[in-house]
CSV table of C-alpha atoms and ligand atoms in Angstrom, one decimal:
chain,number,residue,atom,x,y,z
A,1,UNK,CA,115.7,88.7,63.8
A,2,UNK,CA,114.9,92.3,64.9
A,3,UNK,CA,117.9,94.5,64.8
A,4,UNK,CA,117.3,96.5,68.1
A,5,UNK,CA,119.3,99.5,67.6
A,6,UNK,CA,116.8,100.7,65.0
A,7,UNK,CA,113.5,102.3,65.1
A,8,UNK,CA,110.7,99.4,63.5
A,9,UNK,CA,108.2,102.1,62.7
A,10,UNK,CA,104.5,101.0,61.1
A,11,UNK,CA,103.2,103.3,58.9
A,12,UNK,CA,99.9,102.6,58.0
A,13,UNK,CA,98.0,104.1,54.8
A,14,UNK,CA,101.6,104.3,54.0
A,15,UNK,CA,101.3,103.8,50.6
A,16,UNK,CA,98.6,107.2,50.2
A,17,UNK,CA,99.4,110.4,49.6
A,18,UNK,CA,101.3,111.5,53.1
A,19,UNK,CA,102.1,108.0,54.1
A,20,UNK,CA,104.4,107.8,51.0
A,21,UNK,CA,106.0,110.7,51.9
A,22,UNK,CA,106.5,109.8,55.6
A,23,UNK,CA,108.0,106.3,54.7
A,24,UNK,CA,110.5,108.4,52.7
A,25,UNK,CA,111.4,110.4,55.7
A,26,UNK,CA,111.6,107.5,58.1
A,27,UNK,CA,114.0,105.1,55.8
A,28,UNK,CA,116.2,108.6,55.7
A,29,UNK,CA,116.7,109.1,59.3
A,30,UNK,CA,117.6,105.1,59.6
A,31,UNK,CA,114.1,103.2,60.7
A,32,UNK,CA,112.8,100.3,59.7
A,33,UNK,CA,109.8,101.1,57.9
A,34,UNK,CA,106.6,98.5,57.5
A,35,UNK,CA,104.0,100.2,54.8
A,36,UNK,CA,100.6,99.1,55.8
A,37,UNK,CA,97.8,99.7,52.9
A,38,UNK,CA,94.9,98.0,51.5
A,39,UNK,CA,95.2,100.2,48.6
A,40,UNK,CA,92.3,102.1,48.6
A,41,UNK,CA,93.5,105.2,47.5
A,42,UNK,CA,96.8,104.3,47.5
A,43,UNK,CA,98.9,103.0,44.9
A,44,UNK,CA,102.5,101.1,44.7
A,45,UNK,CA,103.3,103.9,42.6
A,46,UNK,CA,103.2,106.4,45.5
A,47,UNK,CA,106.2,104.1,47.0
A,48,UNK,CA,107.9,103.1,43.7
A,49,UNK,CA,111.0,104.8,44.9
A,50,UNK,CA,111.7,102.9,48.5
A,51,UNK,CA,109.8,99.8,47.4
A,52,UNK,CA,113.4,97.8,46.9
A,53,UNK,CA,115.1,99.6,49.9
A,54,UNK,CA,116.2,97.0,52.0
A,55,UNK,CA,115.1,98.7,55.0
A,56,UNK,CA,111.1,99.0,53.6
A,57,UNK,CA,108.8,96.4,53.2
A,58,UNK,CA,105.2,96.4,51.8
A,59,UNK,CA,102.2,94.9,53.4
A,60,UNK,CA,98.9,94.7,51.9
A,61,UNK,CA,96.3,94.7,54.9
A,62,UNK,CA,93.1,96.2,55.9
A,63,UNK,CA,92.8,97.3,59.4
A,64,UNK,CA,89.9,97.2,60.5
A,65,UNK,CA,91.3,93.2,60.3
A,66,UNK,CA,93.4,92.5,63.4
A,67,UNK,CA,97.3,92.2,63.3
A,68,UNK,CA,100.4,90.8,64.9
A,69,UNK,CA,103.6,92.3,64.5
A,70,UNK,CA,106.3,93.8,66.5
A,71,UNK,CA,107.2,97.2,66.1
A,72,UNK,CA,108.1,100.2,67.8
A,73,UNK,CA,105.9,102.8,66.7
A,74,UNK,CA,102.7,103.1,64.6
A,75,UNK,CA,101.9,105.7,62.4
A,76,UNK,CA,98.2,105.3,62.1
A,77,UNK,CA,97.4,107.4,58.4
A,78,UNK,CA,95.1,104.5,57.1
A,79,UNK,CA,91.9,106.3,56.2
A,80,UNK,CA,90.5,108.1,53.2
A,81,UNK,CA,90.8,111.9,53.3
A,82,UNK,CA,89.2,113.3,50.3
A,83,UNK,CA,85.4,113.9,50.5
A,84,UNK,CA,84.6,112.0,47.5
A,85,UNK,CA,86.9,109.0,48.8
A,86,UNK,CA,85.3,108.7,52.4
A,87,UNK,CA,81.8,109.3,50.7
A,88,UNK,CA,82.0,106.4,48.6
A,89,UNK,CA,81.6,103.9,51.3
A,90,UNK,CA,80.7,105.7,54.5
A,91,UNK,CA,80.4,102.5,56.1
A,92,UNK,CA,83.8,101.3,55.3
A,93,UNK,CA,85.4,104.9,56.5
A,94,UNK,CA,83.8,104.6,59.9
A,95,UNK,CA,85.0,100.9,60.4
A,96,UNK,CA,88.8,102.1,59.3
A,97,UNK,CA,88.5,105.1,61.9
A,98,UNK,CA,87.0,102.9,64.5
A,99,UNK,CA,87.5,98.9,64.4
A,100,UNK,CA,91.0,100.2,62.5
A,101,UNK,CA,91.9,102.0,65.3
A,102,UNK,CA,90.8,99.6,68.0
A,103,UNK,CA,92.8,97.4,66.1
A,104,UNK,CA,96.2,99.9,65.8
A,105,UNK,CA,95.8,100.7,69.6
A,106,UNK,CA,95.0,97.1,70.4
A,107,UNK,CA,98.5,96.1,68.8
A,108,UNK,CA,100.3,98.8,70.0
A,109,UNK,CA,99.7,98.0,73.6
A,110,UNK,CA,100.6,94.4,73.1
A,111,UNK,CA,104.1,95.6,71.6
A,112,UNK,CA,104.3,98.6,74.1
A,113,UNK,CA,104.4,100.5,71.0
A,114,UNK,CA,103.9,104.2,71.1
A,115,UNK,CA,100.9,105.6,68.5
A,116,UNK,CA,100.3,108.7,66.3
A,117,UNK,CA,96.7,109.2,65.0
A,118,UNK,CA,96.3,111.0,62.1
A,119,UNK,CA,93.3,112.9,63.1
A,120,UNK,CA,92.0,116.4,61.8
A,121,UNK,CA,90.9,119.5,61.4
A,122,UNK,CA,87.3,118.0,60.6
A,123,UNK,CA,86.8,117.5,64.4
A,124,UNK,CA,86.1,120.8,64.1
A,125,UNK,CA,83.5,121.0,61.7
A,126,UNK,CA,81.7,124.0,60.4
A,127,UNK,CA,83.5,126.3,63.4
A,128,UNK,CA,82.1,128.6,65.2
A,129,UNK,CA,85.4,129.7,66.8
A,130,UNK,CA,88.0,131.0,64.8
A,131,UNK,CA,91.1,130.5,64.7
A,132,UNK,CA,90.5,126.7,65.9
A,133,UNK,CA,92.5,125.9,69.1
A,134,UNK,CA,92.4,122.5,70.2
A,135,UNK,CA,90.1,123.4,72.9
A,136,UNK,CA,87.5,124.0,71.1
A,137,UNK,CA,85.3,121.0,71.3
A,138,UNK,CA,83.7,121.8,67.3
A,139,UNK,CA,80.6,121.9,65.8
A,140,UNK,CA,80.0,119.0,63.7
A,141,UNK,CA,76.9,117.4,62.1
A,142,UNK,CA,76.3,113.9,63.3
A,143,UNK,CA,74.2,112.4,60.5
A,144,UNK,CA,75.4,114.3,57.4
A,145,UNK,CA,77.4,113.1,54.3
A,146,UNK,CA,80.8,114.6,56.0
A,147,UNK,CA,80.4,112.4,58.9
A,148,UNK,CA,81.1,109.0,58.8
A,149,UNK,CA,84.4,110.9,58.4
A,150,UNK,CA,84.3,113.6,61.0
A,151,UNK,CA,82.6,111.4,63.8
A,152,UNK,CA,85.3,108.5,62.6
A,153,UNK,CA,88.1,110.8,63.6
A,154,UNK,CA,86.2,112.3,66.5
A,155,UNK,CA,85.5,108.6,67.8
A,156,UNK,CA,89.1,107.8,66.9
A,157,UNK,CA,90.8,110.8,69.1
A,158,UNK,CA,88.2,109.0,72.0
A,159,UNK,CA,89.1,106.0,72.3
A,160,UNK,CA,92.9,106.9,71.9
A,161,UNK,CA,92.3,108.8,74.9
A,162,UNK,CA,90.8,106.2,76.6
A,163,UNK,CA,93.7,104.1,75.7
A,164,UNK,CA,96.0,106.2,77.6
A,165,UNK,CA,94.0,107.0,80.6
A,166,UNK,CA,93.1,103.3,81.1
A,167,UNK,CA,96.2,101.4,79.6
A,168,UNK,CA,99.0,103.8,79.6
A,169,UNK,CA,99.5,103.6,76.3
A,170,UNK,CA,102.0,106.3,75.0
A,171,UNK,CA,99.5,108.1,72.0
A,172,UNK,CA,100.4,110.9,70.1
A,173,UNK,CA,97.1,113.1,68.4
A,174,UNK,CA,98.0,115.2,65.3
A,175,UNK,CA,95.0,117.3,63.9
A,176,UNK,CA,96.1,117.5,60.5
A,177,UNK,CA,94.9,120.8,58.1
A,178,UNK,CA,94.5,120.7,54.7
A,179,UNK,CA,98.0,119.5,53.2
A,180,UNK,CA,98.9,119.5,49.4
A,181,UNK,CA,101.6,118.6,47.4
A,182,UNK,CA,102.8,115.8,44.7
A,183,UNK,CA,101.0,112.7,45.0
A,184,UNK,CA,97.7,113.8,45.9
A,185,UNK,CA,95.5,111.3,43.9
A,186,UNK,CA,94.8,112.8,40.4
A,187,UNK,CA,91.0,111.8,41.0
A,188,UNK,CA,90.3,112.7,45.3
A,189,UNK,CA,88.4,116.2,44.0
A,190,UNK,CA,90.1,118.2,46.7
A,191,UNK,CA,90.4,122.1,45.6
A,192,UNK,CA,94.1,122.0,45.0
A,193,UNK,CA,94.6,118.6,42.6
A,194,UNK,CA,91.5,119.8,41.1
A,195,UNK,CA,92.3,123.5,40.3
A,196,UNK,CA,95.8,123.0,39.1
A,197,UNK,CA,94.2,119.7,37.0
A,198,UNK,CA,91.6,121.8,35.4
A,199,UNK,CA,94.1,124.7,34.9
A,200,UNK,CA,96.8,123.0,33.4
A,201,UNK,CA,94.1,121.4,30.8
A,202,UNK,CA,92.3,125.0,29.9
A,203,UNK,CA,89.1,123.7,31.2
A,204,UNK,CA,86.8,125.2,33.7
A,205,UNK,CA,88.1,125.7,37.0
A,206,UNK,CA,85.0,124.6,39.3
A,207,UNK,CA,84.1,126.9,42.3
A,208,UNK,CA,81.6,125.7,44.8
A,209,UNK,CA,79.7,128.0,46.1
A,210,UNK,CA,80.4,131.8,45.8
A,211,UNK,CA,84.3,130.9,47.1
A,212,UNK,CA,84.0,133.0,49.7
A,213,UNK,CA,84.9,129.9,51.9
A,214,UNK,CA,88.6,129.4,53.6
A,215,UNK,CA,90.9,127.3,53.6
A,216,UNK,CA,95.0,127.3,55.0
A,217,UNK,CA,97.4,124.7,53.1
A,218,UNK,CA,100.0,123.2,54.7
A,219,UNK,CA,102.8,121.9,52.0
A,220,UNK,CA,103.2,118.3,52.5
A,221,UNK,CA,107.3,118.4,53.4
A,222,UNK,CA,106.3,120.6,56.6
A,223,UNK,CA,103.3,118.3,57.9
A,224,UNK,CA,105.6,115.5,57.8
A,225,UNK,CA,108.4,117.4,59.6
A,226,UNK,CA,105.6,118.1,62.3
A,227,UNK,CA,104.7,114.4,62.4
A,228,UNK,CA,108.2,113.3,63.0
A,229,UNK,CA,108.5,115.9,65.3
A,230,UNK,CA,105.2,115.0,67.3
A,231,UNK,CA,105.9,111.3,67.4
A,232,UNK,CA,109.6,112.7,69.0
A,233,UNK,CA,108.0,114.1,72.2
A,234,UNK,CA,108.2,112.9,75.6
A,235,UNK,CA,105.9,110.6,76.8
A,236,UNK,CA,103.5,112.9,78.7
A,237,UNK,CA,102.7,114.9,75.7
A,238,UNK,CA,100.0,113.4,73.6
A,239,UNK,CA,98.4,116.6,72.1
A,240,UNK,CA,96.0,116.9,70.3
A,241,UNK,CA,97.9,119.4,68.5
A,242,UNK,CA,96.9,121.3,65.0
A,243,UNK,CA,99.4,120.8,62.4
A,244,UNK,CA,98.9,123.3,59.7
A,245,UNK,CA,99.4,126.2,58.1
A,246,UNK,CA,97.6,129.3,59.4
A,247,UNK,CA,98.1,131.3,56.3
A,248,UNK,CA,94.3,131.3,55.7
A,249,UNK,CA,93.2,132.1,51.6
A,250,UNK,CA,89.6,132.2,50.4
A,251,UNK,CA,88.6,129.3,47.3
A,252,UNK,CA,88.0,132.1,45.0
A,253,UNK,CA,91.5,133.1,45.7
A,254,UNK,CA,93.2,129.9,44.9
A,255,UNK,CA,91.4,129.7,42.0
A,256,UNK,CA,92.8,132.9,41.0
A,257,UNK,CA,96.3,132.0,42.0
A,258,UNK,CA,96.6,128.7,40.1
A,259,UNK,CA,95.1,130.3,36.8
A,260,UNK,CA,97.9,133.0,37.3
A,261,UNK,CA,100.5,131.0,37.8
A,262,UNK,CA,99.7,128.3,35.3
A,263,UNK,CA,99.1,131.0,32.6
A,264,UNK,CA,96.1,129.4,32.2
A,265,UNK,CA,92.8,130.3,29.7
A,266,UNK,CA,90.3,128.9,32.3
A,267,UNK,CA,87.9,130.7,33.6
A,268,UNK,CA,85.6,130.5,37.0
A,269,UNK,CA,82.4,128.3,37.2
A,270,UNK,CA,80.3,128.7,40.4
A,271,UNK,CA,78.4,125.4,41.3
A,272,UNK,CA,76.7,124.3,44.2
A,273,UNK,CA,78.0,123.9,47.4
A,274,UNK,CA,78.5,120.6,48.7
A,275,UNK,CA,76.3,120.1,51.6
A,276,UNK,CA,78.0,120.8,55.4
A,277,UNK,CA,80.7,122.1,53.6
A,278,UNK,CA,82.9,124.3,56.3
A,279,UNK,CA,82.6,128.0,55.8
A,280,UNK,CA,86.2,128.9,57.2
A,281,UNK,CA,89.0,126.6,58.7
A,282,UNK,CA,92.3,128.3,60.2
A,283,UNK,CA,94.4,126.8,62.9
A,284,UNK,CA,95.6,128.3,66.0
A,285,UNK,CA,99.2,126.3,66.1
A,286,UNK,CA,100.6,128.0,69.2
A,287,UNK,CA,100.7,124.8,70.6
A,288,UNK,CA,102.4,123.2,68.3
A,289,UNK,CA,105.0,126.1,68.4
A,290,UNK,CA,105.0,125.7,71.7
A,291,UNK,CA,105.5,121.9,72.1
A,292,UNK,CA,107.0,120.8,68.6
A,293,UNK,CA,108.7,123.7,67.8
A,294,UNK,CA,107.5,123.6,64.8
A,295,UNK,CA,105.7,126.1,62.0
A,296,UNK,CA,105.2,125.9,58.6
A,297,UNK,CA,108.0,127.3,56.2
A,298,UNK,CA,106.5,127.0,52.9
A,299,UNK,CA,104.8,129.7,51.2
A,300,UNK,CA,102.3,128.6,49.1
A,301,UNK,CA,103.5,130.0,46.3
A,302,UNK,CA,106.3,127.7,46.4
A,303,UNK,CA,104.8,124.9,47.6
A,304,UNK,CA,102.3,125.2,44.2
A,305,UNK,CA,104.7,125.1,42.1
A,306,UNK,CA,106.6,122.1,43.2
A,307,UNK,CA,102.6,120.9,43.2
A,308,UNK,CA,101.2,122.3,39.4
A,309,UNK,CA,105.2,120.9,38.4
A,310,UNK,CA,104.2,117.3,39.8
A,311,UNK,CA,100.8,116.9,37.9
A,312,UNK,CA,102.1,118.7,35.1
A,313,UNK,CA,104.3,115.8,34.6
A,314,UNK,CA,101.9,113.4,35.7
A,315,UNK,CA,99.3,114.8,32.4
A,316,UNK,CA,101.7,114.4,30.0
A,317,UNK,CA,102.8,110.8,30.8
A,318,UNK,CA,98.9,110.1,30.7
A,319,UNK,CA,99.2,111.7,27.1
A,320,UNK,CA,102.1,109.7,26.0
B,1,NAD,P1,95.2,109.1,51.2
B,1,NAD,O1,93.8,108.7,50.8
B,1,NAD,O2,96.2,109.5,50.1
B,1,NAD,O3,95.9,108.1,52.1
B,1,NAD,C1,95.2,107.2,52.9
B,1,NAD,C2,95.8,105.8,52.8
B,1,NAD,O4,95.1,104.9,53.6
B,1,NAD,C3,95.6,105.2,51.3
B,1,NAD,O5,96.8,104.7,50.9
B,1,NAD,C4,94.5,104.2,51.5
B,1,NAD,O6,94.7,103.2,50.5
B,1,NAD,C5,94.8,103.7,52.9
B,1,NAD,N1,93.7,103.1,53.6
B,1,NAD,C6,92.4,103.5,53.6
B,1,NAD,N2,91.6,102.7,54.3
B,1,NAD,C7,92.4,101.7,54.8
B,1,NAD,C8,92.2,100.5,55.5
B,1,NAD,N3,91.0,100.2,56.0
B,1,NAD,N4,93.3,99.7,55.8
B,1,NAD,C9,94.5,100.0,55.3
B,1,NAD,N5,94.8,101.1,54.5
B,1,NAD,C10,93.7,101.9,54.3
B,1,NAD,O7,95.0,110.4,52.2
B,1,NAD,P2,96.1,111.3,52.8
B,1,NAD,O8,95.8,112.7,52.4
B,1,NAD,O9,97.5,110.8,52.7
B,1,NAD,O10,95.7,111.2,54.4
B,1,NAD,C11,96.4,110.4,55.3
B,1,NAD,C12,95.8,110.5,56.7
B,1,NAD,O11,95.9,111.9,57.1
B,1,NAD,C13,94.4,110.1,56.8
B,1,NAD,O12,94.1,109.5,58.0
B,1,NAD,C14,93.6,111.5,56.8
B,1,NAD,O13,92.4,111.4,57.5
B,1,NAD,C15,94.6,112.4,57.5
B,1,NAD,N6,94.4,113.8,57.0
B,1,NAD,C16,94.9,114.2,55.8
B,1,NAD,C17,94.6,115.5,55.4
B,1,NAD,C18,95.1,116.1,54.1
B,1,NAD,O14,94.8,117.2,53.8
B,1,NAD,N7,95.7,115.3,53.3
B,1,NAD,C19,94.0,116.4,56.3
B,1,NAD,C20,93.5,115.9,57.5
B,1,NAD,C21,93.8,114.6,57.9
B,2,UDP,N1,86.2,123.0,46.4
B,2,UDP,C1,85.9,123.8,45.3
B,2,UDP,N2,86.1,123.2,44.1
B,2,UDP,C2,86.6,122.0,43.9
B,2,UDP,C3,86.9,121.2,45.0
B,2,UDP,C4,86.7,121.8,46.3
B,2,UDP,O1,85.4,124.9,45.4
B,2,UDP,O2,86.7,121.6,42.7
B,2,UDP,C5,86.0,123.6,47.7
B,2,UDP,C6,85.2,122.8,48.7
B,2,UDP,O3,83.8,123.0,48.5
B,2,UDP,C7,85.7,123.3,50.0
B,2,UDP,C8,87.2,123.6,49.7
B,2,UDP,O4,87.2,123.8,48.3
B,2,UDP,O5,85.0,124.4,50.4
B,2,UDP,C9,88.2,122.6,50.2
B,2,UDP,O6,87.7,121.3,49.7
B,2,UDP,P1,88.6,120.0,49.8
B,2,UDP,O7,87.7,118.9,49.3
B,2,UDP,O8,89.9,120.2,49.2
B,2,UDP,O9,88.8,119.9,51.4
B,2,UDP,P2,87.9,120.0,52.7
B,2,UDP,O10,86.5,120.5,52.3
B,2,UDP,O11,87.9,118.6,53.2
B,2,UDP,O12,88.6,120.9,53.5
């Protein structure tokens, strides 16, 4: 029996990285929360702590498969994010951006379910505009190693706009910035894990490029709080709205950062670039501001520590 005075929310590539930390936040503020993963990158781990509340329950499911279930809201966070991940089957990342999401939307207009797509800042691609607003309509390479990704998400965005202009359907588009924090996969090769990974073990902290490339983190406990928030607006506001930080640092500059605050003996190895890799990435987030009222609060200072803390533990289990 469904209990009705409660929120069913789907959260889907709940059990990754930010999915596990959105389930938290839902099963706090009194939802029913159904975890959807296929555990790609995911692992039960990552949802070790709600995995016997009452209120949570587990599915293993792919979705670029079709489902049946009723809920309220969907979440949709299933996809790989890290380069490496979404590179290793390109095929499989452009069916999880678009059969998955025909799927999601598909189910959530037979439940009259309102959707949030996980989307991000890679619509935007190598930018030519900077700050990125969310009118800027990118600059992104259509046949490149980055794409099966960045066209996924960009196909993704389009046909949940289609969904509403056609169907109704109440969507929600979040363009997500890079976000860190505890339980980023040990092994995704994203800057942060890998800096604080390499500092914390005295080994060579690898720069691509000359570093001179940007980036802005967003600490994962604000980008859910601007999830939650998103999915909480009325009906006629669907974005797309950029959810990140727009304190912008260079790579050569995190590097330096984690060796400081690690007090670590590393030192700085250049290697190549990866190919298509974006040369600066800020967000414009007046409209989320505007709309959410919402901004970032964590410096990222703070937000490392919390970060090099988490894997600190996590290296010395793995020695144990
Ligand atoms: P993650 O890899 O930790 O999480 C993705 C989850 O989706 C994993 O648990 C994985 O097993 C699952 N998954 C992948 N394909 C699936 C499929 N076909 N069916 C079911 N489950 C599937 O990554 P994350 O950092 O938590 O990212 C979550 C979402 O946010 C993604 O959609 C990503 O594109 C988006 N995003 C993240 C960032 C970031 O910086 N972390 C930035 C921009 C956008
Ligand atoms: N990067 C780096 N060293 C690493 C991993 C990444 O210099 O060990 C660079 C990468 O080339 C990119 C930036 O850091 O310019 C962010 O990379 P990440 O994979 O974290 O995210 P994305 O490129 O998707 O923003």
């Amino acid at each position: 029996m469904r209990n009705y005075g409660r929120t069913r929310s789907l959260v889907t590539g709940g059990a990754g990285f930010l999915g596990s930390h959105l389930c938290e936040r839902l099963l706090k503020e009194g939802h029913e929360v159904i975890c959807l993963d296929n555990c790609y990158t995911g692992t039960k781990e990552n949802i070790s702590r709600i995995i016997h509340d009452s209120s949570f329950e587990f599915l293993r499911h792919d979705i670029t498969f079709p489902l049946f279930i009723e809920v309220d809201e969907i979440f949709n966070l299933a996809c790989p994010a890290s380069p490496i991940h979404y590179q290793f089957d390109p095929i499989q990342t452009t069916k999880t951006s678009v059969h998955g999401v025909i799927n999601m939307l598909g189910l959530a207009n037979r439940v009259k379910a309102k959707i949030l797509q996980a989307s991000t800042s890679e619509v935007y691609g190598d930018p030519a505009i900077h700050p990125q607003r969310e009118d800027y309509w990118g600059n992104v390479n259509p046949i490149g190693i980055r794409s099966c990704y960045d066209e996924g998400k960009r196909c993704a965005e389009t046909l949940c706009f289609d969904y509403f202009r056609q169907l109704r359907l109440k969507i929600k588009v979040g363009r997500i910035f890079n976000t860190y924090g505890p339980r980023m996969h040990p092994n995704d090769g994203r800057v942060v894990s890998n800096f604080i990974i390499q500092a914390l073990k005295n080994q060579p902290i690898t720069v691509y490029g000359d570093g001179s490339q940007t980036r802005s983190f967003c600490y994962v406990d604000d980008l859910i709080e601007g999830l939650v928030l998103l999915m909480n607006t009325g009906d006629d506001f669907t974005g797309p709205v950029n959810l990140g930080n727009s304190e912008e640092f260079t790579i050569l500059q995190l590097a330096e950062k984690v060796i400081g605050m690690t007090g670590s003996t590393s030192e700085i190895f250049f290697e190549t670039l990866p190919q298509d890799d974006p040369q600066q990435r800020q967000p414009d987030i007046a409209l989320a501001k505007e709309q959410l009222g919402w901004e970032p609060k964590v410096k990222l200072e703070e937000g490392l520590t919390h970060t090099i803390a988490y894997f600190d533990t996590l290296l010395r289990k793995a020695s144990t």
